[in-house]
């Protein structure tokens, strides 16, 4: 198996929204805010090359939204999904599977692009199956008022119309091996309905793609939960169980939204499970 970090483009979000009820005096130690109170975010996707499969986990927010839309997210840096895939040595048409942890636009937007020649939206990876699960898809297709701004028709409809939308059968709240994908997946319901968290074995270690369960290293302490989560009490419970288990098994955490920490390890302290060390994928 080979793994690649695929940087799809950095952006910024309001620090208060990213840390919910946690006071700024605490979260700004790990995630410093700019003069607009915004913190740096990455969209670090993961590409898994294994046994003839090329699985892309998440896609960033893509490039098709309006200037006005993007103005809220202060994109910065030069990363781009397609360029990053090419730089890793692959063409977009080689991607066999796209696992969308969930359908919030900053995770699935890059799966769909505006085809200027055809004057319509189309899927970016035309040979890939797009993986979600039935509960989450239905949840996103008929969004609640709270998440409505995050689930966009222009992301969901082209995937559905491509005929390549696939649902993971097993949506357990424990890691279960997915026959379809050849990796283990855990489902959690605190951030949104049935977010999918994949785990791979790499160089003798278990590596977990944390998506929005733990978006940055600053979100490792259990109460450090995003204001966006629809069921924060459940996130607390899910994180506690997840962190204990990850610590016991010496798992490493792959950070999607942390521009400064690609992979982190955990340690146990009197206060609970905490950040230990930061690594790059190349250092493993
Ligand atoms: Zn999300």
PDB file of C-alpha atoms and ligand atoms in Angstrom:
ATOM      1  CA  UNK A   1       0.000   0.000   0.000  1.00  0.00           C
ATOM      2  CA  UNK A   2       1.067   3.530  -0.718  1.00  0.00           C
ATOM      3  CA  UNK A   3      -0.344   6.690   0.825  1.00  0.00           C
ATOM      4  CA  UNK A   4      -0.225  10.255  -0.416  1.00  0.00           C
ATOM      5  CA  UNK A   5      -1.303  13.527   1.164  1.00  0.00           C
ATOM      6  CA  UNK A   6      -3.352  15.496  -1.331  1.00  0.00           C
ATOM      7  CA  UNK A   7      -3.642  19.162  -0.452  1.00  0.00           C
ATOM      8  CA  UNK A   8      -6.827  20.565  -1.990  1.00  0.00           C
ATOM      9  CA  UNK A   9      -6.486  24.194  -0.871  1.00  0.00           C
ATOM     10  CA  UNK A  10      -6.248  26.108   2.394  1.00  0.00           C
ATOM     11  CA  UNK A  11      -8.922  28.412   3.733  1.00  0.00           C
ATOM     12  CA  UNK A  12     -10.019  30.105   6.963  1.00  0.00           C
ATOM     13  CA  UNK A  13     -12.955  29.749   9.314  1.00  0.00           C
ATOM     14  CA  UNK A  14     -14.145  31.703  12.305  1.00  0.00           C
ATOM     15  CA  UNK A  15     -12.184  30.488  15.340  1.00  0.00           C
ATOM     16  CA  UNK A  16     -15.202  30.771  17.634  1.00  0.00           C
ATOM     17  CA  UNK A  17     -17.317  28.627  15.302  1.00  0.00           C
ATOM     18  CA  UNK A  18     -14.506  26.073  15.120  1.00  0.00           C
ATOM     19  CA  UNK A  19     -14.307  25.706  18.905  1.00  0.00           C
ATOM     20  CA  UNK A  20     -17.918  26.131  20.061  1.00  0.00           C
ATOM     21  CA  UNK A  21     -18.122  26.905  23.778  1.00  0.00           C
ATOM     22  CA  UNK A  22     -14.353  26.769  24.394  1.00  0.00           C
ATOM     23  CA  UNK A  23     -13.005  30.258  25.273  1.00  0.00           C
ATOM     24  CA  UNK A  24     -10.640  31.909  22.800  1.00  0.00           C
ATOM     25  CA  UNK A  25      -8.018  32.303  25.556  1.00  0.00           C
ATOM     26  CA  UNK A  26      -7.699  28.504  25.451  1.00  0.00           C
ATOM     27  CA  UNK A  27      -8.048  27.634  21.745  1.00  0.00           C
ATOM     28  CA  UNK A  28      -5.833  30.443  20.457  1.00  0.00           C
ATOM     29  CA  UNK A  29      -2.818  28.719  22.022  1.00  0.00           C
ATOM     30  CA  UNK A  30      -3.019  25.959  19.403  1.00  0.00           C
ATOM     31  CA  UNK A  31      -4.959  27.732  16.644  1.00  0.00           C
ATOM     32  CA  UNK A  32      -4.027  31.432  16.556  1.00  0.00           C
ATOM     33  CA  UNK A  33      -6.625  33.789  15.083  1.00  0.00           C
ATOM     34  CA  UNK A  34      -6.086  36.639  12.620  1.00  0.00           C
ATOM     35  CA  UNK A  35      -7.522  40.171  13.026  1.00  0.00           C
ATOM     36  CA  UNK A  36     -10.938  38.876  11.826  1.00  0.00           C
ATOM     37  CA  UNK A  37     -10.853  36.103  14.439  1.00  0.00           C
ATOM     38  CA  UNK A  38     -10.360  33.531  11.686  1.00  0.00           C
ATOM     39  CA  UNK A  39      -8.083  30.496  11.974  1.00  0.00           C
ATOM     40  CA  UNK A  40      -6.076  28.681   9.296  1.00  0.00           C
ATOM     41  CA  UNK A  41      -7.596  25.529   7.850  1.00  0.00           C
ATOM     42  CA  UNK A  42      -6.279  23.004   5.359  1.00  0.00           C
ATOM     43  CA  UNK A  43      -8.196  20.582   3.137  1.00  0.00           C
ATOM     44  CA  UNK A  44      -5.759  17.679   3.310  1.00  0.00           C
ATOM     45  CA  UNK A  45      -7.182  14.717   1.448  1.00  0.00           C
ATOM     46  CA  UNK A  46      -5.670  11.235   1.508  1.00  0.00           C
ATOM     47  CA  UNK A  47      -4.957   9.065  -1.511  1.00  0.00           C
ATOM     48  CA  UNK A  48      -4.713   5.315  -0.887  1.00  0.00           C
ATOM     49  CA  UNK A  49      -3.044   3.176  -3.568  1.00  0.00           C
ATOM     50  CA  UNK A  50      -3.680  -0.486  -2.874  1.00  0.00           C
ATOM     51  CA  UNK A  51      -4.142  -3.597  -4.996  1.00  0.00           C
ATOM     52  CA  UNK A  52      -5.319  -1.913  -8.183  1.00  0.00           C
ATOM     53  CA  UNK A  53      -7.458   0.579  -6.319  1.00  0.00           C
ATOM     54  CA  UNK A  54      -6.778   4.287  -6.062  1.00  0.00           C
ATOM     55  CA  UNK A  55      -9.035   5.644  -3.327  1.00  0.00           C
ATOM     56  CA  UNK A  56      -9.300   9.381  -2.717  1.00  0.00           C
ATOM     57  CA  UNK A  57     -10.634  10.325   0.721  1.00  0.00           C
ATOM     58  CA  UNK A  58     -12.413  13.719   0.556  1.00  0.00           C
ATOM     59  CA  UNK A  59     -11.879  16.403  -2.072  1.00  0.00           C
ATOM     60  CA  UNK A  60     -11.778  19.880  -0.489  1.00  0.00           C
ATOM     61  CA  UNK A  61     -14.248  22.590  -1.549  1.00  0.00           C
ATOM     62  CA  UNK A  62     -13.384  22.674  -5.265  1.00  0.00           C
ATOM     63  CA  UNK A  63     -13.287  25.718  -7.537  1.00  0.00           C
ATOM     64  CA  UNK A  64     -16.808  26.094  -8.879  1.00  0.00           C
ATOM     65  CA  UNK A  65     -18.443  28.381  -6.302  1.00  0.00           C
ATOM     66  CA  UNK A  66     -18.891  32.119  -6.836  1.00  0.00           C
ATOM     67  CA  UNK A  67     -16.386  34.756  -5.754  1.00  0.00           C
ATOM     68  CA  UNK A  68     -18.933  35.875  -3.156  1.00  0.00           C
ATOM     69  CA  UNK A  69     -19.146  32.358  -1.718  1.00  0.00           C
ATOM     70  CA  UNK A  70     -15.362  31.981  -1.572  1.00  0.00           C
ATOM     71  CA  UNK A  71     -14.975  35.452  -0.020  1.00  0.00           C
ATOM     72  CA  UNK A  72     -16.402  34.028   3.224  1.00  0.00           C
ATOM     73  CA  UNK A  73     -13.687  31.371   3.377  1.00  0.00           C
ATOM     74  CA  UNK A  74     -10.551  33.450   2.667  1.00  0.00           C
ATOM     75  CA  UNK A  75      -8.757  30.865   0.564  1.00  0.00           C
ATOM     76  CA  UNK A  76      -4.960  31.114   0.778  1.00  0.00           C
ATOM     77  CA  UNK A  77      -1.873  29.367  -0.616  1.00  0.00           C
ATOM     78  CA  UNK A  78      -1.480  27.614  -3.961  1.00  0.00           C
ATOM     79  CA  UNK A  79      -2.783  24.113  -3.308  1.00  0.00           C
ATOM     80  CA  UNK A  80      -5.245  22.642  -5.781  1.00  0.00           C
ATOM     81  CA  UNK A  81      -6.856  19.193  -5.769  1.00  0.00           C
ATOM     82  CA  UNK A  82      -6.108  18.181  -9.367  1.00  0.00           C
ATOM     83  CA  UNK A  83      -2.586  19.624  -9.313  1.00  0.00           C
ATOM     84  CA  UNK A  84      -1.839  17.765  -6.072  1.00  0.00           C
ATOM     85  CA  UNK A  85      -3.067  14.464  -7.530  1.00  0.00           C
ATOM     86  CA  UNK A  86      -0.917  15.050 -10.620  1.00  0.00           C
ATOM     87  CA  UNK A  87       2.080  15.941  -8.450  1.00  0.00           C
ATOM     88  CA  UNK A  88       1.663  12.585  -6.650  1.00  0.00           C
ATOM     89  CA  UNK A  89       2.052  10.935 -10.066  1.00  0.00           C
ATOM     90  CA  UNK A  90      -1.573  10.198 -10.982  1.00  0.00           C
ATOM     91  CA  UNK A  91      -4.169  11.416 -13.459  1.00  0.00           C
ATOM     92  CA  UNK A  92      -7.706  12.205 -12.289  1.00  0.00           C
ATOM     93  CA  UNK A  93      -9.114   9.457 -14.530  1.00  0.00           C
ATOM     94  CA  UNK A  94      -7.049   6.867 -12.645  1.00  0.00           C
ATOM     95  CA  UNK A  95      -8.975   7.413  -9.406  1.00  0.00           C
ATOM     96  CA  UNK A  96     -11.160   4.315  -8.871  1.00  0.00           C
ATOM     97  CA  UNK A  97     -12.999   5.384  -5.717  1.00  0.00           C
ATOM     98  CA  UNK A  98     -13.808   8.614  -3.901  1.00  0.00           C
ATOM     99  CA  UNK A  99     -14.766   8.172  -0.258  1.00  0.00           C
ATOM    100  CA  UNK A 100     -16.660  11.237   0.927  1.00  0.00           C
ATOM    101  CA  UNK A 101     -16.478  11.248   4.735  1.00  0.00           C
ATOM    102  CA  UNK A 102     -19.577  13.447   4.600  1.00  0.00           C
ATOM    103  CA  UNK A 103     -21.188  15.841   2.152  1.00  0.00           C
ATOM    104  CA  UNK A 104     -20.398  19.241   3.703  1.00  0.00           C
ATOM    105  CA  UNK A 105     -19.067  21.361   0.827  1.00  0.00           C
ATOM    106  CA  UNK A 106     -15.501  21.596   2.167  1.00  0.00           C
ATOM    107  CA  UNK A 107     -15.264  17.786   1.934  1.00  0.00           C
ATOM    108  CA  UNK A 108     -17.089  16.971  -1.310  1.00  0.00           C
ATOM    109  CA  UNK A 109     -16.958  20.184  -3.401  1.00  0.00           C
ATOM    110  CA  UNK A 110     -13.877  19.051  -5.338  1.00  0.00           C
ATOM    111  CA  UNK A 111     -15.754  15.976  -6.594  1.00  0.00           C
ATOM    112  CA  UNK A 112     -17.746  18.194  -8.970  1.00  0.00           C
ATOM    113  CA  UNK A 113     -16.491  20.839 -11.382  1.00  0.00           C
ATOM    114  CA  UNK A 114     -18.041  23.269 -13.851  1.00  0.00           C
ATOM    115  CA  UNK A 115     -17.428  21.936 -17.368  1.00  0.00           C
ATOM    116  CA  UNK A 116     -17.106  25.093 -19.422  1.00  0.00           C
ATOM    117  CA  UNK A 117     -17.260  23.304 -22.790  1.00  0.00           C
ATOM    118  CA  UNK A 118     -20.476  21.504 -21.902  1.00  0.00           C
ATOM    119  CA  UNK A 119     -21.806  24.393 -19.780  1.00  0.00           C
ATOM    120  CA  UNK A 120     -22.810  22.111 -16.940  1.00  0.00           C
ATOM    121  CA  UNK A 121     -21.557  20.556 -13.714  1.00  0.00           C
ATOM    122  CA  UNK A 122     -19.883  17.184 -13.973  1.00  0.00           C
ATOM    123  CA  UNK A 123     -17.983  14.788 -11.725  1.00  0.00           C
ATOM    124  CA  UNK A 124     -14.240  15.428 -11.576  1.00  0.00           C
ATOM    125  CA  UNK A 125     -13.295  11.738 -11.468  1.00  0.00           C
ATOM    126  CA  UNK A 126     -15.208  10.134 -14.292  1.00  0.00           C
ATOM    127  CA  UNK A 127     -14.026   6.561 -13.683  1.00  0.00           C
ATOM    128  CA  UNK A 128     -14.557   6.610  -9.929  1.00  0.00           C
ATOM    129  CA  UNK A 129     -17.295   5.289  -7.680  1.00  0.00           C
ATOM    130  CA  UNK A 130     -18.429   7.908  -5.153  1.00  0.00           C
ATOM    131  CA  UNK A 131     -18.930   6.432  -1.682  1.00  0.00           C
ATOM    132  CA  UNK A 132     -21.379   7.741   0.871  1.00  0.00           C
ATOM    133  CA  UNK A 133     -23.978   5.873   2.916  1.00  0.00           C
ATOM    134  CA  UNK A 134     -27.733   5.829   2.564  1.00  0.00           C
ATOM    135  CA  UNK A 135     -28.514   7.564   5.885  1.00  0.00           C
ATOM    136  CA  UNK A 136     -26.065  10.371   5.321  1.00  0.00           C
ATOM    137  CA  UNK A 137     -27.045  10.864   1.699  1.00  0.00           C
ATOM    138  CA  UNK A 138     -30.734  11.206   2.589  1.00  0.00           C
ATOM    139  CA  UNK A 139     -29.833  13.504   5.480  1.00  0.00           C
ATOM    140  CA  UNK A 140     -27.847  15.743   3.106  1.00  0.00           C
ATOM    141  CA  UNK A 141     -30.363  15.647   0.245  1.00  0.00           C
ATOM    142  CA  UNK A 142     -33.119  16.984   2.519  1.00  0.00           C
ATOM    143  CA  UNK A 143     -31.033  19.153   4.824  1.00  0.00           C
ATOM    144  CA  UNK A 144     -32.112  20.481   8.201  1.00  0.00           C
ATOM    145  CA  UNK A 145     -32.064  24.301   8.562  1.00  0.00           C
ATOM    146  CA  UNK A 146     -28.831  24.140  10.586  1.00  0.00           C
ATOM    147  CA  UNK A 147     -26.786  22.349   7.911  1.00  0.00           C
ATOM    148  CA  UNK A 148     -28.568  23.703   4.836  1.00  0.00           C
ATOM    149  CA  UNK A 149     -25.712  26.084   3.958  1.00  0.00           C
ATOM    150  CA  UNK A 150     -23.218  23.186   3.994  1.00  0.00           C
ATOM    151  CA  UNK A 151     -25.084  20.696   1.776  1.00  0.00           C
ATOM    152  CA  UNK A 152     -25.186  22.137  -1.751  1.00  0.00           C
ATOM    153  CA  UNK A 153     -27.320  20.816  -4.621  1.00  0.00           C
ATOM    154  CA  UNK A 154     -24.500  21.479  -7.085  1.00  0.00           C
ATOM    155  CA  UNK A 155     -22.353  18.989  -5.163  1.00  0.00           C
ATOM    156  CA  UNK A 156     -24.953  16.279  -4.637  1.00  0.00           C
ATOM    157  CA  UNK A 157     -26.927  16.231  -7.901  1.00  0.00           C
ATOM    158  CA  UNK A 158     -24.036  15.701 -10.364  1.00  0.00           C
ATOM    159  CA  UNK A 159     -22.737  12.808  -8.242  1.00  0.00           C
ATOM    160  CA  UNK A 160     -26.170  11.205  -8.238  1.00  0.00           C
ATOM    161  CA  UNK A 161     -26.683  11.823 -11.958  1.00  0.00           C
ATOM    162  CA  UNK A 162     -23.288  10.293 -12.794  1.00  0.00           C
ATOM    163  CA  UNK A 163     -24.761   6.904 -11.878  1.00  0.00           C
ATOM    164  CA  UNK A 164     -21.652   6.240  -9.802  1.00  0.00           C
ATOM    165  CA  UNK A 165     -23.025   6.994  -6.357  1.00  0.00           C
ATOM    166  CA  UNK A 166     -22.467   3.988  -4.090  1.00  0.00           C
ATOM    167  CA  UNK A 167     -23.489   3.378  -0.506  1.00  0.00           C
ATOM    168  CA  UNK A 168     -21.340   1.658   2.069  1.00  0.00           C
ATOM    169  CA  UNK A 169     -23.458  -1.149   3.510  1.00  0.00           C
ATOM    170  CA  UNK A 170     -22.041  -1.323   6.984  1.00  0.00           C
ATOM    171  CA  UNK A 171     -22.404   1.879   8.995  1.00  0.00           C
ATOM    172  CA  UNK A 172     -21.358   0.650  12.423  1.00  0.00           C
ATOM    173  CA  UNK A 173     -20.185   2.875  15.256  1.00  0.00           C
ATOM    174  CA  UNK A 174     -17.130   0.630  15.451  1.00  0.00           C
ATOM    175  CA  UNK A 175     -14.447   0.164  12.806  1.00  0.00           C
ATOM    176  CA  UNK A 176     -15.665  -2.472  10.355  1.00  0.00           C
ATOM    177  CA  UNK A 177     -13.764  -3.757   7.327  1.00  0.00           C
ATOM    178  CA  UNK A 178     -15.464  -2.674   4.133  1.00  0.00           C
ATOM    179  CA  UNK A 179     -15.228  -5.432   1.490  1.00  0.00           C
ATOM    180  CA  UNK A 180     -16.068  -2.882  -1.209  1.00  0.00           C
ATOM    181  CA  UNK A 181     -13.187  -0.558  -0.382  1.00  0.00           C
ATOM    182  CA  UNK A 182     -10.684  -2.819   1.336  1.00  0.00           C
ATOM    183  CA  UNK A 183     -10.308  -0.481   4.318  1.00  0.00           C
ATOM    184  CA  UNK A 184     -11.953  -0.180   7.732  1.00  0.00           C
ATOM    185  CA  UNK A 185     -14.593   2.490   8.317  1.00  0.00           C
ATOM    186  CA  UNK A 186     -16.199   3.846  11.489  1.00  0.00           C
ATOM    187  CA  UNK A 187     -19.425   5.876  11.440  1.00  0.00           C
ATOM    188  CA  UNK A 188     -20.040   8.706  13.907  1.00  0.00           C
ATOM    189  CA  UNK A 189     -23.155  10.862  14.302  1.00  0.00           C
ATOM    190  CA  UNK A 190     -22.156  13.876  16.396  1.00  0.00           C
ATOM    191  CA  UNK A 191     -20.846  16.242  13.706  1.00  0.00           C
ATOM    192  CA  UNK A 192     -23.496  15.157  11.200  1.00  0.00           C
ATOM    193  CA  UNK A 193     -25.486  11.990  10.496  1.00  0.00           C
ATOM    194  CA  UNK A 194     -23.195   9.010   9.778  1.00  0.00           C
ATOM    195  CA  UNK A 195     -19.891  10.701   9.031  1.00  0.00           C
ATOM    196  CA  UNK A 196     -17.472   8.022   7.793  1.00  0.00           C
ATOM    197  CA  UNK A 197     -13.987   7.775   9.345  1.00  0.00           C
ATOM    198  CA  UNK A 198     -11.595   5.486   7.416  1.00  0.00           C
ATOM    199  CA  UNK A 199      -8.615   3.642   8.876  1.00  0.00           C
ATOM    200  CA  UNK A 200      -5.720   2.125   6.940  1.00  0.00           C
ATOM    201  CA  UNK A 201      -2.728   0.026   7.919  1.00  0.00           C
ATOM    202  CA  UNK A 202       0.468   1.675   6.778  1.00  0.00           C
ATOM    203  CA  UNK A 203       4.077   0.748   7.632  1.00  0.00           C
ATOM    204  CA  UNK A 204       2.933  -1.357  10.590  1.00  0.00           C
ATOM    205  CA  UNK A 205       0.814   1.450  12.049  1.00  0.00           C
ATOM    206  CA  UNK A 206      -2.901   2.086  12.024  1.00  0.00           C
ATOM    207  CA  UNK A 207      -3.604   5.475  10.534  1.00  0.00           C
ATOM    208  CA  UNK A 208      -7.012   7.082  10.995  1.00  0.00           C
ATOM    209  CA  UNK A 209      -8.348   9.862   8.757  1.00  0.00           C
ATOM    210  CA  UNK A 210     -10.102  11.994  11.369  1.00  0.00           C
ATOM    211  CA  UNK A 211     -12.112  14.318   9.066  1.00  0.00           C
ATOM    212  CA  UNK A 212     -14.461  16.448  11.209  1.00  0.00           C
ATOM    213  CA  UNK A 213     -14.421  14.133  14.237  1.00  0.00           C
ATOM    214  CA  UNK A 214     -11.088  15.774  15.198  1.00  0.00           C
ATOM    215  CA  UNK A 215     -10.411  18.435  12.547  1.00  0.00           C
ATOM    216  CA  UNK A 216      -7.136  19.842  13.967  1.00  0.00           C
ATOM    217  CA  UNK A 217      -4.677  18.799  16.688  1.00  0.00           C
ATOM    218  CA  UNK A 218      -6.226  21.598  18.786  1.00  0.00           C
ATOM    219  CA  UNK A 219      -9.483  19.605  18.829  1.00  0.00           C
ATOM    220  CA  UNK A 220      -8.062  16.523  20.579  1.00  0.00           C
ATOM    221  CA  UNK A 221      -9.311  17.346  24.139  1.00  0.00           C
ATOM    222  CA  UNK A 222     -12.840  15.904  24.385  1.00  0.00           C
ATOM    223  CA  UNK A 223     -14.745  19.190  25.083  1.00  0.00           C
ATOM    224  CA  UNK A 224     -13.015  21.032  22.198  1.00  0.00           C
ATOM    225  CA  UNK A 225     -15.883  20.596  19.760  1.00  0.00           C
ATOM    226  CA  UNK A 226     -16.906  22.650  16.766  1.00  0.00           C
ATOM    227  CA  UNK A 227     -19.964  24.898  16.989  1.00  0.00           C
ATOM    228  CA  UNK A 228     -21.058  23.301  13.703  1.00  0.00           C
ATOM    229  CA  UNK A 229     -21.727  19.872  15.244  1.00  0.00           C
ATOM    230  CA  UNK A 230     -25.410  18.980  15.238  1.00  0.00           C
ATOM    231  CA  UNK A 231     -25.146  16.679  18.284  1.00  0.00           C
ATOM    232  CA  UNK A 232     -22.301  17.999  20.459  1.00  0.00           C
ATOM    233  CA  UNK A 233     -23.026  15.755  23.452  1.00  0.00           C
ATOM    234  CA  UNK A 234     -22.809  12.743  21.179  1.00  0.00           C
ATOM    235  CA  UNK A 235     -19.526  14.047  19.711  1.00  0.00           C
ATOM    236  CA  UNK A 236     -18.121  14.154  23.255  1.00  0.00           C
ATOM    237  CA  UNK A 237     -19.079  10.537  23.820  1.00  0.00           C
ATOM    238  CA  UNK A 238     -17.838   9.426  20.405  1.00  0.00           C
ATOM    239  CA  UNK A 239     -14.540  11.260  20.841  1.00  0.00           C
ATOM    240  CA  UNK A 240     -13.924   9.758  24.304  1.00  0.00           C
ATOM    241  CA  UNK A 241     -14.417   6.220  23.020  1.00  0.00           C
ATOM    242  CA  UNK A 242     -12.455   6.945  19.847  1.00  0.00           C
ATOM    243  CA  UNK A 243      -9.470   8.509  21.660  1.00  0.00           C
ATOM    244  CA  UNK A 244      -9.197   5.755  24.297  1.00  0.00           C
ATOM    245  CA  UNK A 245      -9.234   3.122  21.590  1.00  0.00           C
ATOM    246  CA  UNK A 246      -6.791   5.005  19.345  1.00  0.00           C
ATOM    247  CA  UNK A 247      -4.384   5.510  22.260  1.00  0.00           C
ATOM    248  CA  UNK A 248      -4.572   1.828  23.317  1.00  0.00           C
ATOM    249  CA  UNK A 249      -3.815   0.660  19.781  1.00  0.00           C
ATOM    250  CA  UNK A 250      -1.128   3.335  19.220  1.00  0.00           C
ATOM    251  CA  UNK A 251      -3.005   4.621  16.192  1.00  0.00           C
ATOM    252  CA  UNK A 252      -1.817   7.720  14.396  1.00  0.00           C
ATOM    253  CA  UNK A 253      -4.277  10.446  13.446  1.00  0.00           C
ATOM    254  CA  UNK A 254      -4.283  11.988   9.971  1.00  0.00           C
ATOM    255  CA  UNK A 255      -5.480  15.600  10.218  1.00  0.00           C
ATOM    256  CA  UNK A 256      -7.639  16.926   7.397  1.00  0.00           C
ATOM    257  CA  UNK A 257      -8.035  20.527   8.529  1.00  0.00           C
ATOM    258  CA  UNK A 258      -4.776  21.222  10.403  1.00  0.00           C
ATOM    259  CA  UNK A 259      -2.332  23.115   8.152  1.00  0.00           C
ATOM    260  CA  UNK A 260       0.543  22.607  10.618  1.00  0.00           C
ATOM    261  CA  UNK A 261       0.103  18.984  11.691  1.00  0.00           C
ATOM    262  CA  UNK A 262      -0.245  16.287   9.058  1.00  0.00           C
ATOM    263  CA  UNK A 263      -0.149  13.257  11.357  1.00  0.00           C
ATOM    264  CA  UNK A 264      -0.207  13.225  15.156  1.00  0.00           C
ATOM    265  CA  UNK A 265       0.306  10.653  17.904  1.00  0.00           C
ATOM    266  CA  UNK A 266      -1.458  10.571  21.282  1.00  0.00           C
ATOM    267  CA  UNK A 267      -0.357  10.366  24.906  1.00  0.00           C
ATOM    268  CA  UNK A 268      -2.256   9.819  28.138  1.00  0.00           C
ATOM    269  CA  UNK A 269      -2.129  12.533  30.807  1.00  0.00           C
ATOM    270  CA  UNK A 270      -3.999  13.132  34.082  1.00  0.00           C
ATOM    271  CA  UNK A 271      -6.412  15.341  32.179  1.00  0.00           C
ATOM    272  CA  UNK A 272      -7.106  12.778  29.481  1.00  0.00           C
ATOM    273  CA  UNK A 273      -5.752  11.855  26.063  1.00  0.00           C
ATOM    274  CA  UNK A 274      -3.686  14.637  24.549  1.00  0.00           C
ATOM    275  CA  UNK A 275      -1.547  15.513  21.513  1.00  0.00           C
ATOM    276  CA  UNK A 276       1.901  13.936  21.711  1.00  0.00           C
ATOM    277  CA  UNK A 277       4.006  14.326  18.551  1.00  0.00           C
ATOM    278  CA  UNK A 278       3.544  15.664  15.062  1.00  0.00           C
ATOM    279  CA  UNK A 279       4.831  13.837  11.968  1.00  0.00           C
ATOM    280  CA  UNK A 280       4.748  14.181   8.238  1.00  0.00           C
ATOM    281  CA  UNK A 281       3.638  11.207   6.163  1.00  0.00           C
ATOM    282  CA  UNK A 282       7.175  10.956   4.770  1.00  0.00           C
ATOM    283  CA  UNK A 283       8.617  10.589   8.277  1.00  0.00           C
ATOM    284  CA  UNK A 284       6.622   7.412   9.036  1.00  0.00           C
TER     285      UNK A 284
HETATM  286 ZN1  LIG B   1     -18.111  18.920   8.198  1.00  0.00          ZN
END
